[in-house]
């Protein structure tokens, strides 16, 4: 009996010692959530990449190489990553997931903004191609296929036309919903908002693309003291489309400006300083309010630079929400509480702030937000694969019986049905 | 991603169905009317600067806004025409939107009634910033090495200048951004004087008594100090203190960079010490400076740097030691503590060396072989400098960019050996008896002030609210108007009583005036 109690005591001591050990600099997000960031997807899933004609991918890129640097470039880099990744298999019969290399957002205006209007037709034509050339789409009607749709509202392929007074137009824009053909597929998108048409239940939310080399070129030494309390650079009013405010960002950004433009603790303005990244590293809090869409690259930048993100977007679903405990890392402020933002931020206890900073200093956190070229272990590509792996094994019910059809190939606006 | 071009295209699309839906006969009239109205609205918008048509629409459809909505002047009242996302014919894709809290449409811009910073919150924010910066310094500061505890060893004893010196060291240690353990070794045993001074430091203090009393000559004092330091090192060994040991002699002055630099020491380091061999006798200093100018051609003169520390060659390796040149002071240095002559340092002062406390620990534990075992050190053999702790003095690490930076200054200033000071530097009233100090630089009897006018005397009488002048005194003063008036009352009394006792110190004068007060009251 003495021996058993001794062994129990020893075991207890061992476990307490191992859990008590923590680096003063960074804190590991212990428990199921944080450990997941370091999982290795290789060996846990197999992905087959369809061989689509280059008009869906390469030709678009050749026409406009700017697609590689805008914030939706994730779709292109994901394709390149999968082509050379060990999870890729050339045998489609043993694949768990199927990937369609299509760049729907690579249709840029002269000023560099993507137009999503042709994307539904492009997607439709691609799906028609794969369903007629390979049997795997029809087997499950796309339930084991995934698509990268990083645009504003994901697979809705539209942006909210909210400023238009004509209510019919507005409802139409939202009513468009996710492309009907993609309703069974898994969508990998940046857009995430709870209870929204454009977020499917099984979607994987990813961070928007931010160029890693550009950010890493602006690192400053970590002992430079953080002297800015709250930092934000960006628009408060979208003068071109919504001059009076109220539509853009649901009035939240305008509220931030009107309430805090006189507050010396808030370093907020619409300037475009060259020291933007350096200033973020000198700040304690970085505001990440919604814009026309709830997500923004500011979240990625804040995490990489160790600035605590203050997320002002109701019902937002943040990237890799099942792997990263965002409540412990960032501060969530409801849009109606924006006038009290200074009270909220100053009333956070200092230990909580220091803990958040330690969690942000964890290198695996920073890695998970980035899309580096070439891919590195633990980066966003691997987190996507981890997310896909977590959804395995597929439920038996996704396999349809012979002749069974679920998708309605003629649903959606008439304009989408035209061939691309 | 909105474009004005896109907006245009939408407007176009909006206009075209309107045109085609109107009947033919009234088509031209309606079109003209619409055009005219549109032009009018455009003109008004041009003047006023916003979309006028929208304003009209709002005023027609607006509902009263909530109380905490305040809009900026030229913006219309913003009642959000909330468009719920619950369409009547909900498809499967839209069912989930019915429970959404987020509504599409125009939202109000929420502005609180007083959108200005609250001072209490500003202070809270500043405290947060300060705490974050402290944490940053602790984690990333000093070249990212993390912080090691600084173990300061100070030999001291109770004397007049102790409060001066010890407060200086204490304030320096209080500013150190790392953990500090202060080992204060006191000659003559632990005393309340020292304890009361070091208690105010706020750092961890180990106050150790040393049984010998501090002798009166500099040479002997140096020897006793060495023994005291070794006693402190023994404390480090016994308590297994971990950190960097530095010797903070109580009259030295340390720069803050010194503490940052010693964090870099691996085992045994040396820094450059500025030697301030000050004598306190101005004439002496002038004479030595003249002598120095005479000897300016001599080669030795150039090497009389007032710095002691490591010497390096071009590749930053230690090759020797810079030592203070004592030749100019030969025969003229102070011997006794209160001598008015330059106090010279030892060949190598202890304060220029720092060591990793693990050198002193017992077990071998990755201690390098060129370090002697501290426990076996024989103090009676005459430990002169910390180099005696090493087998191989060439393994010393030069710090402060190889001795080029002078990070601390050595100075020895003491009062006369027989000088007295009030205990705890608190003057308890009254001091009844004082002992006249020998050889005070000022004359004991205040000099005869110049004869002043009578009006000045009357003025002084009026303003003299310190000492109350009794009636008979006033009469006497008026009789003696020829006398000067600049002197305070007690002095005048002593003048009157000049034929009385000779050395009239101020203390006796004070006591006599108080006696006088008692008489009056």
Tab-separated table of C-alpha atoms in Angstrom, chain A residues 25 109 111 113 117 152 158-165 167 169-171 174-175 193 195-197 199 222-227 229 237 241-247 250-251 254-255 258-260 262-265 284 292 314-315 335-336 339 342-343 345-346 348 350 353-354 357-358, chain B residues 1-4 6-7 10 13-14 50-51 54 57-58 72 75-76 78 81 83-85 87 89 92-94 96-97 99-112 115-118 121-122 124-129 131-133 135-136 139-146:
chain	number	residue	atom	x	y	z
A	25	UNK	CA	8.070	34.714	-22.681
A	109	UNK	CA	-10.821	45.918	-62.218
A	111	UNK	CA	-7.896	49.657	-59.858
A	113	UNK	CA	-10.577	45.286	-56.922
A	117	UNK	CA	-19.976	38.758	-61.099
A	152	UNK	CA	-15.781	39.039	-49.468
A	158	UNK	CA	-21.388	39.066	-54.330
A	159	UNK	CA	-20.743	41.937	-52.068
A	160	UNK	CA	-23.441	43.554	-50.083
A	161	UNK	CA	-25.083	46.341	-51.957
A	162	UNK	CA	-26.285	47.881	-48.775
A	163	UNK	CA	-26.167	51.518	-49.633
A	164	UNK	CA	-28.889	51.182	-52.194
A	165	UNK	CA	-32.167	52.484	-50.979
A	167	UNK	CA	-34.988	47.496	-50.692
A	169	UNK	CA	-32.193	45.193	-54.574
A	170	UNK	CA	-30.805	44.631	-51.122
A	171	UNK	CA	-32.791	41.577	-50.412
A	174	UNK	CA	-28.382	38.695	-49.742
A	175	UNK	CA	-30.923	36.297	-51.086
A	193	UNK	CA	-20.392	35.431	-39.737
A	195	UNK	CA	-26.277	32.999	-38.837
A	196	UNK	CA	-25.466	34.391	-42.202
A	197	UNK	CA	-26.516	32.980	-45.531
A	199	UNK	CA	-21.503	30.879	-44.144
A	222	UNK	CA	10.951	43.295	-29.135
A	223	UNK	CA	12.407	45.378	-26.327
A	224	UNK	CA	11.211	48.621	-27.867
A	225	UNK	CA	8.535	49.648	-25.388
A	226	UNK	CA	4.913	49.561	-26.469
A	227	UNK	CA	3.778	53.109	-25.984
A	229	UNK	CA	-2.457	52.303	-26.297
A	237	UNK	CA	-16.407	56.627	-43.705
A	241	UNK	CA	-20.112	54.702	-51.637
A	242	UNK	CA	-21.590	55.767	-48.330
A	243	UNK	CA	-20.720	59.346	-47.532
A	244	UNK	CA	-23.142	59.905	-44.709
A	245	UNK	CA	-22.138	56.790	-42.924
A	246	UNK	CA	-24.447	54.275	-41.375
A	247	UNK	CA	-24.012	51.591	-43.973
A	250	UNK	CA	-22.802	49.220	-39.823
A	251	UNK	CA	-21.798	52.583	-38.433
A	254	UNK	CA	-17.809	56.010	-37.802
A	255	UNK	CA	-18.736	55.626	-34.149
A	258	UNK	CA	-16.683	60.326	-33.589
A	259	UNK	CA	-16.168	59.102	-30.058
A	260	UNK	CA	-12.403	58.869	-29.911
A	262	UNK	CA	-10.094	63.613	-29.428
A	263	UNK	CA	-8.717	60.924	-27.195
A	264	UNK	CA	-4.917	60.901	-26.956
A	265	UNK	CA	-4.888	57.243	-26.064
A	284	UNK	CA	-0.868	47.378	-27.095
A	292	UNK	CA	-18.081	46.044	-45.714
A	314	UNK	CA	-20.966	41.171	-34.168
A	315	UNK	CA	-21.327	37.461	-34.739
A	335	UNK	CA	-20.897	47.140	-31.973
A	336	UNK	CA	-23.336	48.814	-29.654
A	339	UNK	CA	-18.914	54.407	-27.376
A	342	UNK	CA	-12.126	53.243	-23.730
A	343	UNK	CA	-13.831	52.136	-20.534
A	345	UNK	CA	-10.174	48.534	-22.622
A	346	UNK	CA	-8.900	50.303	-19.528
A	348	UNK	CA	-9.164	44.883	-18.449
A	350	UNK	CA	-3.183	43.924	-16.373
A	353	UNK	CA	-3.406	41.784	-20.862
A	354	UNK	CA	-0.007	40.291	-20.116
A	357	UNK	CA	0.488	39.159	-25.018
A	358	UNK	CA	2.245	35.988	-24.001
B	1	UNK	CA	-15.173	46.706	-52.601
B	2	UNK	CA	-17.361	49.380	-53.957
B	3	UNK	CA	-16.808	51.450	-57.034
B	4	UNK	CA	-18.522	54.555	-58.125
B	6	UNK	CA	-20.592	50.170	-60.258
B	7	UNK	CA	-22.915	52.549	-58.567
B	10	UNK	CA	-26.891	50.299	-60.852
B	13	UNK	CA	-30.329	49.872	-64.418
B	14	UNK	CA	-32.746	51.537	-62.083
B	50	UNK	CA	-25.123	65.826	-50.051
B	51	UNK	CA	-27.767	63.802	-51.712
B	54	UNK	CA	-32.342	60.941	-49.799
B	57	UNK	CA	-37.113	60.379	-48.404
B	58	UNK	CA	-35.883	60.204	-44.832
B	72	UNK	CA	-23.390	65.442	-36.357
B	75	UNK	CA	-26.297	64.691	-41.266
B	76	UNK	CA	-29.958	63.837	-41.232
B	78	UNK	CA	-30.585	58.546	-38.663
B	81	UNK	CA	-35.011	51.607	-41.553
B	83	UNK	CA	-34.731	45.620	-42.927
B	84	UNK	CA	-35.110	42.305	-41.302
B	85	UNK	CA	-33.653	39.315	-42.944
B	87	UNK	CA	-38.237	37.122	-46.147
B	89	UNK	CA	-40.719	32.754	-48.679
B	92	UNK	CA	-33.541	26.405	-46.748
B	93	UNK	CA	-30.535	28.579	-47.175
B	94	UNK	CA	-32.138	31.497	-45.434
B	96	UNK	CA	-30.844	30.433	-40.299
B	97	UNK	CA	-30.892	34.141	-40.953
B	99	UNK	CA	-32.258	34.357	-35.763
B	100	UNK	CA	-29.483	36.697	-36.772
B	101	UNK	CA	-28.879	39.678	-34.551
B	102	UNK	CA	-27.100	41.434	-37.329
B	103	UNK	CA	-29.438	43.412	-39.488
B	104	UNK	CA	-28.779	44.767	-42.890
B	105	UNK	CA	-29.502	48.340	-43.647
B	106	UNK	CA	-28.588	51.687	-42.319
B	107	UNK	CA	-27.381	51.768	-38.744
B	108	UNK	CA	-27.065	54.774	-36.534
B	109	UNK	CA	-23.655	56.085	-35.595
B	110	UNK	CA	-23.626	55.771	-31.847
B	111	UNK	CA	-21.946	58.718	-30.178
B	112	UNK	CA	-21.959	59.203	-26.469
B	115	UNK	CA	-16.995	62.061	-26.483
B	116	UNK	CA	-13.890	63.202	-24.682
B	117	UNK	CA	-11.323	61.287	-22.636
B	118	UNK	CA	-12.059	60.614	-19.015
B	121	UNK	CA	-9.396	56.126	-17.534
B	122	UNK	CA	-6.419	57.910	-19.017
B	124	UNK	CA	-5.555	53.645	-15.836
B	125	UNK	CA	-4.386	53.315	-19.405
B	126	UNK	CA	-1.036	54.845	-18.513
B	127	UNK	CA	-0.613	52.388	-15.712
B	128	UNK	CA	-1.357	49.560	-18.082
B	129	UNK	CA	1.209	50.904	-20.521
B	131	UNK	CA	3.176	47.652	-16.605
B	132	UNK	CA	3.427	46.291	-20.135
B	133	UNK	CA	6.695	48.127	-20.676
B	135	UNK	CA	7.219	43.306	-18.496
B	136	UNK	CA	8.807	43.868	-21.880
B	139	UNK	CA	11.585	39.608	-20.734
B	140	UNK	CA	13.414	41.180	-23.633
B	141	UNK	CA	15.713	43.709	-22.022
B	142	UNK	CA	19.471	43.493	-21.659
B	143	UNK	CA	19.976	41.947	-25.039
B	144	UNK	CA	17.299	39.367	-24.557
B	145	UNK	CA	19.247	37.391	-22.033
B	146	UNK	CA	16.635	37.652	-19.371
